[in-house]
Every structure is written in C-alpha cells, then in structure tokens.
mmCIF file of C-alpha atoms in Angstrom:
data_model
loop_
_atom_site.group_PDB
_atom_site.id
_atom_site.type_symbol
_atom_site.label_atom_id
_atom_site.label_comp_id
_atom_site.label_asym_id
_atom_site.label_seq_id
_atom_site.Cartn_x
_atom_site.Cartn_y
_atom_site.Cartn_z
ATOM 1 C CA UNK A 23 72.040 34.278 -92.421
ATOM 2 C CA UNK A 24 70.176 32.597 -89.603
ATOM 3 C CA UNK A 25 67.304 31.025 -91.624
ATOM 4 C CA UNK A 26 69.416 29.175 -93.735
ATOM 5 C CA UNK A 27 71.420 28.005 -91.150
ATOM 6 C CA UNK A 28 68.463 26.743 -88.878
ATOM 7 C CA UNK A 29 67.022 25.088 -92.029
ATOM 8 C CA UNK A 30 70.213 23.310 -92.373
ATOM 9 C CA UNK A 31 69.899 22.359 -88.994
ATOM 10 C CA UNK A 32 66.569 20.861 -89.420
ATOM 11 C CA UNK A 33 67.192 18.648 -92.275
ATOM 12 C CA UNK A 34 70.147 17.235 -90.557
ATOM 13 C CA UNK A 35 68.283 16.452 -87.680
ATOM 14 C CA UNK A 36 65.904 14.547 -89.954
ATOM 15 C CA UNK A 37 68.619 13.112 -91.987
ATOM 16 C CA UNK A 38 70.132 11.373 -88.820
ATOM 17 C CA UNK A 39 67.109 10.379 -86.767
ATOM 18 C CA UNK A 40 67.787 6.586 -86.199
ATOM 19 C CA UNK A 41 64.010 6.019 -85.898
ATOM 20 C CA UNK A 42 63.289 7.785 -89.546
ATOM 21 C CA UNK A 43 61.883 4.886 -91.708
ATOM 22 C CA UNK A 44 64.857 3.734 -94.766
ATOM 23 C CA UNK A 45 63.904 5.139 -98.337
ATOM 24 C CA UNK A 46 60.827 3.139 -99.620
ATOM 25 C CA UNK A 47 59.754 1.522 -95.796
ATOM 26 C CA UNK A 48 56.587 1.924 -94.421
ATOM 27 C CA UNK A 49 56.102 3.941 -91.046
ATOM 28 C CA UNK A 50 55.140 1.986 -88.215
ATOM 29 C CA UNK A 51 51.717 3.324 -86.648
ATOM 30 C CA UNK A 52 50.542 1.464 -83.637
ATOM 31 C CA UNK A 53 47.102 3.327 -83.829
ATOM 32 C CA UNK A 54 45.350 0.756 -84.925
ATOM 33 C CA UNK A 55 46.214 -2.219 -82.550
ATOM 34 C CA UNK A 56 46.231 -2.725 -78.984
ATOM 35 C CA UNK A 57 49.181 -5.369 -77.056
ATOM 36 C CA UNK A 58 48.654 -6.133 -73.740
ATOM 37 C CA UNK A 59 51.951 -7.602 -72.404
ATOM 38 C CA UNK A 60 54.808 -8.919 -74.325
ATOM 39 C CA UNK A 61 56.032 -12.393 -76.187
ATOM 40 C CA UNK A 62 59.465 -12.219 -74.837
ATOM 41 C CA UNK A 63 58.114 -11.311 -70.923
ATOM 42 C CA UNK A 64 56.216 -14.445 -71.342
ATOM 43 C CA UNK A 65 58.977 -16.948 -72.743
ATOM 44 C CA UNK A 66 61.339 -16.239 -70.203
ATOM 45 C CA UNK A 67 58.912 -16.637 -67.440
ATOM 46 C CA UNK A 68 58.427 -12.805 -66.110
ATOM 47 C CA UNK A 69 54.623 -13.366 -67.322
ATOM 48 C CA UNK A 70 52.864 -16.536 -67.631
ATOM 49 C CA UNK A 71 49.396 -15.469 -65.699
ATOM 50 C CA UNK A 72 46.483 -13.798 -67.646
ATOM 51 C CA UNK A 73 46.868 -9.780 -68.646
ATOM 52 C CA UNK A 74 44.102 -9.445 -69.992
ATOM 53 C CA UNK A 75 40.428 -10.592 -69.474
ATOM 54 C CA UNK A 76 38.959 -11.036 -72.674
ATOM 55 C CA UNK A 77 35.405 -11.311 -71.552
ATOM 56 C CA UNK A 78 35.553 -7.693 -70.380
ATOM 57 C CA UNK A 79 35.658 -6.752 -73.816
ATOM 58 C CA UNK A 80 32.550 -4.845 -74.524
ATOM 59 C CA UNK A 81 32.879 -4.393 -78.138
ATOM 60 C CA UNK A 82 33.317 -7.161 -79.957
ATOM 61 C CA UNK A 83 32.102 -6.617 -83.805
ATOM 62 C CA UNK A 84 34.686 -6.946 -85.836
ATOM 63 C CA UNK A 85 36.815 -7.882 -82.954
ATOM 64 C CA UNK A 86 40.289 -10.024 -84.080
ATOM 65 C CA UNK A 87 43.198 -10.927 -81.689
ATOM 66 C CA UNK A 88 45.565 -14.005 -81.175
ATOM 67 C CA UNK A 89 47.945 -14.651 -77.975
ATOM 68 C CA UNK A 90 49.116 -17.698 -76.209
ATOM 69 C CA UNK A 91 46.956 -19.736 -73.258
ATOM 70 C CA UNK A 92 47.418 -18.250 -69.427
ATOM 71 C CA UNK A 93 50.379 -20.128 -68.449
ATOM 72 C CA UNK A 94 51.236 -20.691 -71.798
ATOM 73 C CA UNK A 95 48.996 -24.159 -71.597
ATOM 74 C CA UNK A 96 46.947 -23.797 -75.254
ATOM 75 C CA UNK A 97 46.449 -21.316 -77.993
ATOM 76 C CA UNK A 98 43.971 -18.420 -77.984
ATOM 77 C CA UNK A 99 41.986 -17.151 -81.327
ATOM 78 C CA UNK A 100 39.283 -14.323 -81.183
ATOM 79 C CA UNK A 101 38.103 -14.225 -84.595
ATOM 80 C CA UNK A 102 34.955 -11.440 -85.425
ATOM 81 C CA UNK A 103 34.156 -11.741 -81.887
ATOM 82 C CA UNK A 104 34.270 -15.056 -81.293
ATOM 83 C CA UNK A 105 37.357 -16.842 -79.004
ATOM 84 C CA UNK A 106 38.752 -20.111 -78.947
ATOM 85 C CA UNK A 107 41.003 -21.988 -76.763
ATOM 86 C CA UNK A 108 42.707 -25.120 -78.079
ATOM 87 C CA UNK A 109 44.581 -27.572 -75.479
ATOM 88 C CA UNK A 110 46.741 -30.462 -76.001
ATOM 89 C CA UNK A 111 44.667 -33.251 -74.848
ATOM 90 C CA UNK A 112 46.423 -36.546 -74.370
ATOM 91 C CA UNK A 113 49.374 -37.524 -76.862
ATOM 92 C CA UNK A 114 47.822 -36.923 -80.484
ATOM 93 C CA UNK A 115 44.416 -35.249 -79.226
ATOM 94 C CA UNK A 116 43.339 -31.367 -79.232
ATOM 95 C CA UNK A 117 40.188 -29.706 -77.904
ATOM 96 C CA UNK A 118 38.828 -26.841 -79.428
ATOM 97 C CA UNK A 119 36.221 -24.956 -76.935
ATOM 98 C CA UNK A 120 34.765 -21.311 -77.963
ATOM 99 C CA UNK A 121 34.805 -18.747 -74.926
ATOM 100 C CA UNK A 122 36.011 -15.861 -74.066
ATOM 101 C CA UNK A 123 36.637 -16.793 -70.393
ATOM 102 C CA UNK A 124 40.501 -16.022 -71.654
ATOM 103 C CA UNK A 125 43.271 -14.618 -70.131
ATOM 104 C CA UNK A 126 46.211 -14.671 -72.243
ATOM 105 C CA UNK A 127 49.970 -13.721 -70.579
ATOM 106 C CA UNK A 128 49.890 -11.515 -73.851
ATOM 107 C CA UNK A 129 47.515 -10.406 -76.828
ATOM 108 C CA UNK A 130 47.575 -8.530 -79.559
ATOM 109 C CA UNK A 131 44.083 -7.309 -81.278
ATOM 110 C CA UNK A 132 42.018 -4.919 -82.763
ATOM 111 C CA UNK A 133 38.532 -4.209 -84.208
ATOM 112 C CA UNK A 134 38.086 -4.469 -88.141
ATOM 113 C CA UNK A 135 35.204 -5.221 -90.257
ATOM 114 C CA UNK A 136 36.082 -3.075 -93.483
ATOM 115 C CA UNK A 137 38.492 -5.439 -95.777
ATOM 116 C CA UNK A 138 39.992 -5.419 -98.949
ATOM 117 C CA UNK A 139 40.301 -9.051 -100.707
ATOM 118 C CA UNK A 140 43.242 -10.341 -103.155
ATOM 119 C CA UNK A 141 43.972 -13.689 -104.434
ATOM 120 C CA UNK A 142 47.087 -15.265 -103.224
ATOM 121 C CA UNK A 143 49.247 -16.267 -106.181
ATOM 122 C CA UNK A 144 49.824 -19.572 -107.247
ATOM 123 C CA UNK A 145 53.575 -19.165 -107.184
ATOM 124 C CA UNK A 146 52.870 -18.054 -103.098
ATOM 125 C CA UNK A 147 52.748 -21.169 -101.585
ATOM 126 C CA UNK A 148 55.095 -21.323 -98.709
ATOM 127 C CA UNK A 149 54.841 -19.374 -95.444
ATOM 128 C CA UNK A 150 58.072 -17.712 -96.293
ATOM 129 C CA UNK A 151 56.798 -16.790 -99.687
ATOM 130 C CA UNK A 152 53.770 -15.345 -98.562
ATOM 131 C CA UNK A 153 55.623 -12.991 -96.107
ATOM 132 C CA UNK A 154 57.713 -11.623 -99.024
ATOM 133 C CA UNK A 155 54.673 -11.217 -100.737
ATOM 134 C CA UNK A 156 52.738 -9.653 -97.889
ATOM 135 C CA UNK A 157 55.279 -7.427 -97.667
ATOM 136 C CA UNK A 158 56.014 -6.181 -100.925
ATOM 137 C CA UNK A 159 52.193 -5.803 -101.407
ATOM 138 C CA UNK A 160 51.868 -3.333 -98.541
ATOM 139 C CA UNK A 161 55.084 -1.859 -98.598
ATOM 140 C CA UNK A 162 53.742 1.719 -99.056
ATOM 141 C CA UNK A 163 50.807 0.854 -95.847
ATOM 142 C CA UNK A 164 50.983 1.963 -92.576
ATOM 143 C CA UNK A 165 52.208 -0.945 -90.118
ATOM 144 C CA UNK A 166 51.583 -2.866 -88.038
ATOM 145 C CA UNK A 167 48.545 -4.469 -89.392
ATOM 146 C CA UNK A 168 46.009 -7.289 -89.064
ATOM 147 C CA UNK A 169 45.298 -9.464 -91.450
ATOM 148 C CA UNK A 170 42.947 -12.591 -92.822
ATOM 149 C CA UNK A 171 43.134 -15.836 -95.236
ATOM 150 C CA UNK A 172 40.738 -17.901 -96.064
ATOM 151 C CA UNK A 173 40.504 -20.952 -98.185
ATOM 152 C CA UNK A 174 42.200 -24.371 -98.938
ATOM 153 C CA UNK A 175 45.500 -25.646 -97.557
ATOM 154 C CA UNK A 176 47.562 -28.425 -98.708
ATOM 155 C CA UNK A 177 48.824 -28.848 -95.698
ATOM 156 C CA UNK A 178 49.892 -27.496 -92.527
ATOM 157 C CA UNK A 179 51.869 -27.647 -89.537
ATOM 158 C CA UNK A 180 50.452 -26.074 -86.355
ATOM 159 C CA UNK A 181 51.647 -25.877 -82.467
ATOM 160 C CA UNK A 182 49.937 -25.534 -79.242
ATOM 161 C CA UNK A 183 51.849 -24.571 -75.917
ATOM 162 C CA UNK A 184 51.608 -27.374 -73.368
ATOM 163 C CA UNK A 185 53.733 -26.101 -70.667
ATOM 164 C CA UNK A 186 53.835 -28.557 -67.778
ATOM 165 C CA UNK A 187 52.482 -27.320 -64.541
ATOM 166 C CA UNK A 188 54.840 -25.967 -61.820
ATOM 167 C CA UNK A 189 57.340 -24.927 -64.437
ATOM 168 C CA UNK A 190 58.444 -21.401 -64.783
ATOM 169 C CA UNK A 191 60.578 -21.137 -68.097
ATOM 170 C CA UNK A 192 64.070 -19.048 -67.959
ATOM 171 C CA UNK A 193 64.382 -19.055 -71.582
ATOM 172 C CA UNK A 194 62.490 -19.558 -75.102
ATOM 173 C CA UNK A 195 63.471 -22.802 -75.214
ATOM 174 C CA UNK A 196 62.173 -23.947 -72.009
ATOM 175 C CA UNK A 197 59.085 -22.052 -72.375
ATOM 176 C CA UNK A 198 58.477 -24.942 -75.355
ATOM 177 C CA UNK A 199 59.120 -27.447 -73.028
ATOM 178 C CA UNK A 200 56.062 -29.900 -73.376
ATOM 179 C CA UNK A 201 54.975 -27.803 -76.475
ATOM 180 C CA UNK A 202 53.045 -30.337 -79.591
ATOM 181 C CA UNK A 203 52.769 -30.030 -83.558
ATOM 182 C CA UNK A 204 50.234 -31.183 -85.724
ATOM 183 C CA UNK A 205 49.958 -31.926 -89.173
ATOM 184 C CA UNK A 206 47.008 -30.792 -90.944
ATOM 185 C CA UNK A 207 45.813 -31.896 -94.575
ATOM 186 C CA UNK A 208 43.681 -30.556 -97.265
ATOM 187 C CA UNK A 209 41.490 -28.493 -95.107
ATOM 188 C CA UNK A 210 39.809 -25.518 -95.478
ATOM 189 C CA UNK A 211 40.836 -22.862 -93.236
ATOM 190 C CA UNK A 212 40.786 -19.653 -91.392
ATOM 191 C CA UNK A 213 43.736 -17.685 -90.987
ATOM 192 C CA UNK A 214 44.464 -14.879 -88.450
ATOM 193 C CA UNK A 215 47.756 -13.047 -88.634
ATOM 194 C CA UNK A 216 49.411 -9.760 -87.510
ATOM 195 C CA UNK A 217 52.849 -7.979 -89.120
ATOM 196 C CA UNK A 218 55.109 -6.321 -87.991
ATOM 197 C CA UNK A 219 58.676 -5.175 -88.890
ATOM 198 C CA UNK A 220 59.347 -3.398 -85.637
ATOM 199 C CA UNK A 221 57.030 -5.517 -82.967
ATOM 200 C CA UNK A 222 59.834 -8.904 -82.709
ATOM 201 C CA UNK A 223 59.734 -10.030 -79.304
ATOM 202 C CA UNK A 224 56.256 -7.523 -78.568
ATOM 203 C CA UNK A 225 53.657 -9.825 -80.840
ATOM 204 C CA UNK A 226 55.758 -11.066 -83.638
ATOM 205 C CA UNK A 227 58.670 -13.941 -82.720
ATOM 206 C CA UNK A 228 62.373 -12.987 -82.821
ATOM 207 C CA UNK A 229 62.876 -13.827 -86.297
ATOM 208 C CA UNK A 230 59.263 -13.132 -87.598
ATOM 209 C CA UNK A 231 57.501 -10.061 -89.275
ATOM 210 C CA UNK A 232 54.322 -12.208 -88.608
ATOM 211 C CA UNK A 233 52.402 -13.777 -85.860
ATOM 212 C CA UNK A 234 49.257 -16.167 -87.293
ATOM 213 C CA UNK A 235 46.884 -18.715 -85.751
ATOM 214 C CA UNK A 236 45.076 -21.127 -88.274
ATOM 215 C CA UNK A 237 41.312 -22.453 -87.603
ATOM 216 C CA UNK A 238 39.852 -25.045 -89.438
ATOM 217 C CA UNK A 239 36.443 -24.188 -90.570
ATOM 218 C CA UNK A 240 34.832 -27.052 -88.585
ATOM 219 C CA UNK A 241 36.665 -25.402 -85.722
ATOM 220 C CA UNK A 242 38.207 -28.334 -84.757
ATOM 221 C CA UNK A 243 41.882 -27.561 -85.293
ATOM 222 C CA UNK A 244 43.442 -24.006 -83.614
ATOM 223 C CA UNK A 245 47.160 -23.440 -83.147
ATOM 224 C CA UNK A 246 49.974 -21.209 -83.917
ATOM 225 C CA UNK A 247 51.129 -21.901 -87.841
ATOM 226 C CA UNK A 248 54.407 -22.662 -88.002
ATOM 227 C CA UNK A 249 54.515 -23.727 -91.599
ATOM 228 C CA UNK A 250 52.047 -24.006 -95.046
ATOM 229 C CA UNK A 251 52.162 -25.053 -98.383
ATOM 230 C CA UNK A 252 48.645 -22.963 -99.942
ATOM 231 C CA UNK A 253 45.971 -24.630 -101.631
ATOM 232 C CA UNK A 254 44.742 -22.515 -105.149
ATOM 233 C CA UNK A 255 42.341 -20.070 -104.883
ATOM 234 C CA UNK A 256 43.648 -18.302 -100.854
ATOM 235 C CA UNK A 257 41.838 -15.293 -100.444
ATOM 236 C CA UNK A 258 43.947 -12.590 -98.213
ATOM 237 C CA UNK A 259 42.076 -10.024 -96.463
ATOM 238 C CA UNK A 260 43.453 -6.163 -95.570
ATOM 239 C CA UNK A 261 42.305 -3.553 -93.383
ATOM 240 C CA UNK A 262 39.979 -1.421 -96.100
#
C-alpha cells in the first residue's frame, strides 16, 4: 500500500507546482545567458551607474549583448564582439562610436556563433507579428534565447535614453524623461534581440517577451526598436 500512495503523492506534487511550464510551453533555461542587473532597478532609479565593465570581457567571439547607457544617457549594442554606444547629440543628431569602454546599469548577453537561418514571412511585417511568429516557431525551444535579423526595413522607429544629468528617476516614466525617437527608412539593418516569457522587468520590458536593438549596416543608426514594418527577404537567425 505505501508505493502507490507515495506515487500518488508525487504526481500531485508535480501536478500543482506553480512554476511547472502550461501544456505545450517551453521551459525557461537561463543556462545560456548571463544578466547583470535588472531593467526595472534601473527605471526607478535604484541603478543608473555601470554593473558591468564590458571591456573586461575576455572572450569575445561570438559575443552578443544589448543594455541601456550608464546613467541611462545612450544605447549599448555588442554585436560578434564588437560594442557600440549611440548618444543623442543635439535635437535631431545621433553619434554612433564603437568601444567597449561600456558600463551599462544592466546587460543581458551571451556568446553564440552556431546559427540556424529562416526567412521571415512576407505576411510578418510588424513587430507584433514577428513576436507571434517568433514564438510559435520556437515554442517547443528552450528559453530564454538570443536572437539575429538581418536585411531590409521599410521603416523603423528607434529610441535612445537621454536622461538629463542630476536626475534620478522614481518611476518608468521619469526614467524617459529627455528620452528621443527616430525614424528610419529603407535601410538595411542589423537586428539584435533577446526573448523571454518569464524575464519582464529582468531584460525584457513589462509588457514585452522581447528586448531588440537595431544597427544600420553603415553603423550609423543604434537604438532600442520600438516599432518595424519588414522589408522582403529578413533573414532571422537562432541559436544552432
């Protein structure tokens, strides 16, 4: 009689485990990605200095990551080793300088240099449409993940912190105080993103599976994407 009952006891254990992934979700491994401090710690003001010093990074093939500028002033890429920092400069301007003298208030990254490639659909145009489809098409993957895109964009609309100095945000919305968009048109691009249906508030904003930075290929043009409409022929990149 007491096997049974302790194998009853075990399945209902399992059964009502809050943190058991739903029928058909994915379960969340963080193996493969490293976050040094936290979105929300940052927005409200509990972190604005650096972390993280990226140039004590020793390995750096295959090395991806995306976070916001120390003191949230600018956007910061690494993409296969190589960072960027993109300012506001002046009302309309931006300055795009590769370093990795960065210290973001928080970063996600990790090292990948094995991909698979698909070709984003021609019905996927919209950044809300291409995190249903990103989802869907690695529902049965182990999450969180990194991933790329690559190719021609319609257009797009992009943001860079520009927190004015002496200013220590209480809140999300005064975190974007000084904050500026930009519009960007039929360019080819390079797209960083990370997903995540557990990380909101770590890496990923409060009503986001995905956190992405867009480079232009001239690597003149760097910010957080806040919207797309896809040009034909996006390639998407996953981990291998």
């Amino acid at each position: 009689m007491k096997l049974p009952v302790l194998v009853l006891l075990v399945l209902l254990l399992l059964t009502c485990d809050p943190n058991r992934p739903a029928p058909g979700q994915a379960i969340a491994s963080d193996t493969s990605l490293t976050v040094v401090g936290s979105m929300e710690a940052t927005m409200r003001g509990d972190k604005l200095s650096g972390s993280i010093d990226l140039d004590t990074l020793q390995n750096r093939q295959g090395l991806y990551g995306l976070g916001p500028g120390e003191y949230l002033r600018g956007e910061v890429l690494v993409f296969d080793g190589r960072g960027y920092l993109s300012r506001v400069d002046g009302p309309d301007g931006m300055t795009v300088a590769e370093t990795m003298q960065l210290r973001p208030p928080f970063f996600v990254y990790t090292h990948q240099r094995s991909w698979n490639e698909y070709t984003v659909p021609t019905d996927v145009r919209t950044l809300a449409q291409f995190v249903d489809y990103l989802d869907q098409l690695t529902i049965g993957d182990p999450r969180p993940f990194v991933y790329r895109l690559a190719g021609p964009l319609e257009r797009a609309e992009i943001h860079l912190q520009n927190l004015p100095e002496g200013i220590v945000p209480e809140s999300p919305a005064e975190a974007h105080r000084g904050q500026q968009t930009f519009t960007l048109t039929d360019r080819q691009v390079d797209i960083l993103g990370f997903f995540s249906t557990s990380h909101q508030g770590i890496f990923t904003p409060l009503d986001s599976y995905v956190h992405m930075h867009l480079i232009t290929r001239e690597r003149d043009r760097m910010g957080h994407l806040d919207g797309v409409v896809f040009g034909e022929g996006m390639k998407l990149f996953l981990p291998e």
